[in-house]
Coordinates of C-alpha atoms and ligand atoms in Angstrom, one line a residue:
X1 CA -1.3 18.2 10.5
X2 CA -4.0 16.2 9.1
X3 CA -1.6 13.4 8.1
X4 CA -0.4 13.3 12.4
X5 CA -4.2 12.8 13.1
X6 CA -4.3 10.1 10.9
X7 CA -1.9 7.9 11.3
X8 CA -2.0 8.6 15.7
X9 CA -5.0 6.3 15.4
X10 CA -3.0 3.3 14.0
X11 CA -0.9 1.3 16.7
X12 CA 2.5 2.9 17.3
X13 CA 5.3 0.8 19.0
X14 CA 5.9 2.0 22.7
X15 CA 9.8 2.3 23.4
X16 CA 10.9 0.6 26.5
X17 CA 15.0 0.4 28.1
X18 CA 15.8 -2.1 25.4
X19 CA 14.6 -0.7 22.4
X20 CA 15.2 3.3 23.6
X21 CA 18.7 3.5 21.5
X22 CA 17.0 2.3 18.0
X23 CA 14.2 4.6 18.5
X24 CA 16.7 7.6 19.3
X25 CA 18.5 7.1 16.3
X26 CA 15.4 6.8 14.2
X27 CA 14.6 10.3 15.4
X28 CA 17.6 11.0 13.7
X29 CA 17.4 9.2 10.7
X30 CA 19.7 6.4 11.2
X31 CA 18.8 2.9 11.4
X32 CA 20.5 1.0 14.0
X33 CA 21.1 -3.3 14.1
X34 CA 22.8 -5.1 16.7
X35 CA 26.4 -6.2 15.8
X36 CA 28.0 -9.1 17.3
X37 CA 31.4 -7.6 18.6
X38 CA 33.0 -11.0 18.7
X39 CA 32.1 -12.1 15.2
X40 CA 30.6 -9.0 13.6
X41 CA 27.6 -10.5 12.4
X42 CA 24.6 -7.8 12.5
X43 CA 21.7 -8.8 14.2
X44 CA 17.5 -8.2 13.3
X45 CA 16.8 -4.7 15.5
X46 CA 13.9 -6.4 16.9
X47 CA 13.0 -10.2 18.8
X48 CA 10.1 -10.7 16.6
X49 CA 6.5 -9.4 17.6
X50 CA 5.8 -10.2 21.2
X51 CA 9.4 -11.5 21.9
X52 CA 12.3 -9.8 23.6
X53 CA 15.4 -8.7 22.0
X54 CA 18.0 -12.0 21.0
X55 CA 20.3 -12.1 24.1
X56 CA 22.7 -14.0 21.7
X57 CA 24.5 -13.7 18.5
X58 CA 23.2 -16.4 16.0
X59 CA 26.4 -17.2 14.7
X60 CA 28.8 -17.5 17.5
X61 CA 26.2 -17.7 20.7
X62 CA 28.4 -14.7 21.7
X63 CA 26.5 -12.9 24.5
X64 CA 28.6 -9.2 23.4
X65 CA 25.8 -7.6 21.0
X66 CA 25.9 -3.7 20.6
X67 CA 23.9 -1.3 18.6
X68 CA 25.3 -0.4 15.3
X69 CA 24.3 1.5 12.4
X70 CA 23.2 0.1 9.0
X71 CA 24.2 1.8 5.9
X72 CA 20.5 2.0 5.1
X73 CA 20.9 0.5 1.6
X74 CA 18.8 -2.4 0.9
X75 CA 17.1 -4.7 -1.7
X76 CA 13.6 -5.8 -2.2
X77 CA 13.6 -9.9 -1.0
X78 CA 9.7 -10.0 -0.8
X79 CA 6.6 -8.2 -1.1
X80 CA 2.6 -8.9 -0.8
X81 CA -0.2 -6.6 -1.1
X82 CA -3.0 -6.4 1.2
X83 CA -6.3 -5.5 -0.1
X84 CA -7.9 -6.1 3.3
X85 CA -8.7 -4.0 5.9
X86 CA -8.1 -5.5 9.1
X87 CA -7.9 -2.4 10.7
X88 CA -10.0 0.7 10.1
X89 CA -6.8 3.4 10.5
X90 CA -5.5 1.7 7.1
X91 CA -8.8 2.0 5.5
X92 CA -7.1 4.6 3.0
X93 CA -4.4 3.1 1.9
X94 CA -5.6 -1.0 0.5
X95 CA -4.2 -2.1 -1.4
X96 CA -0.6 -1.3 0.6
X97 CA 2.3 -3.1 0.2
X98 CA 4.1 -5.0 2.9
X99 CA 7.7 -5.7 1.7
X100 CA 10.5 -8.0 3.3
X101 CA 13.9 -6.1 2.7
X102 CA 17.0 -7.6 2.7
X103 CA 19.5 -5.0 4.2
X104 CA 23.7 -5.0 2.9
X105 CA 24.1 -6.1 6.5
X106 CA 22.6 -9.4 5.7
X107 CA 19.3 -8.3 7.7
X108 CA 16.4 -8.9 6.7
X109 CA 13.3 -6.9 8.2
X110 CA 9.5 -6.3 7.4
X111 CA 8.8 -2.7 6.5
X112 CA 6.7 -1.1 3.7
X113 CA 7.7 0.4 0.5
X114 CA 7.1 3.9 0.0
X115 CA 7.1 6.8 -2.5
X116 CA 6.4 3.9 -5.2
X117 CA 3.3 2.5 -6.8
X118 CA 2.8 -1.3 -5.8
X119 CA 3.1 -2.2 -9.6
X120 CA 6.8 -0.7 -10.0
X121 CA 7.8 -3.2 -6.9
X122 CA 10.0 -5.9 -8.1
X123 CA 11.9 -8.1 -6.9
X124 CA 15.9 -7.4 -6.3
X125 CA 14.7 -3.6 -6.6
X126 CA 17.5 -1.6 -4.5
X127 CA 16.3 0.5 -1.7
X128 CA 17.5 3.1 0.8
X129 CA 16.0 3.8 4.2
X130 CA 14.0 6.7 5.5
X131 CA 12.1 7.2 8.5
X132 CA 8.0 7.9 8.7
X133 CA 7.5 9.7 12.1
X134 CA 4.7 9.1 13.8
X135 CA 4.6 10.6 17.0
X136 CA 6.8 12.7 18.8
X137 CA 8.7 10.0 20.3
X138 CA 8.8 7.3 17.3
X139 CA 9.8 7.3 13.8
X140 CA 9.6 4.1 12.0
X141 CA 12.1 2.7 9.4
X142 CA 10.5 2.6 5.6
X143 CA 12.6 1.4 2.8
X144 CA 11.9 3.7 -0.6
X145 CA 13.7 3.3 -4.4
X146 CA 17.3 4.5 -4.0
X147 CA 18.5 6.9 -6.5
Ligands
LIG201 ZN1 29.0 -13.6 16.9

């Protein structure tokens, strides 16, 4: 359990009635988006830090967004490193990678790479989802190489 004490002392995201249904089905291993049901077009799962949930679909202005699963396959669109620590719970792990993945929904999200060494990350690289829990509650969505 040493890994649980570990990464409790890093900030975890605290479910509310709005994000509840992505963090159940992360507990399960399934990544959920929002889907436009008037268009289709899949939606980020987030607002953006310290923003609420888009209330809108960006395509059609549609107000009729649902939850909807992702395949889970995705592809590399950007990546840095860090090398500093800005927080002490991630002292271990500089330099990490912090990776913008584009999902086959269209999505793109900001995630980390894992299961990888930062010098076999390149650009294009297809990915697959899996989920790093953290607590009993959250899991979080990581992106590692697909077979
Ligand atoms: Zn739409």
């Amino acid at each position: 359990m040493a890994g649980l004490t570990e990464t409790s002392s890093k900030p975890i995201p605290i479910p509310d009635d709005a994000s509840r249904p992505f963090f159940d089905a992360a507990r399960q291993g399934v990544l959920l988006l929002r889907r436009c049901q008037a268009c289709g077009t899949f939606l980020s799962p987030t607002g953006g830090i310290g923003t609420p949930l888009r209330p809108r679909c960006l395509t059609c202005f549609s107000a009729e967004l649902a939850w909807a699963p992702a395949s889970g396959q995705a592809t590399l669109y950007s990546f840095a490193l860090m090398h500093q620590v800005y927080d002490p719970a991630f002292a271990d792990e500089v330099p990490y990678n912090i990776a913008v993945v584009e999902l086959d929904e269209g999505v793109r999200m900001t995630t980390n790479v894992v299961g990888c060494a930062n010098e076999e990350l390149w650009i294009g690289m297809p990915l697959e989802v899996t989920f790093e829990q953290v607590s009993d509650e959250v899991a979080i969505p990581k992106f590692r190489r697909a077979p």
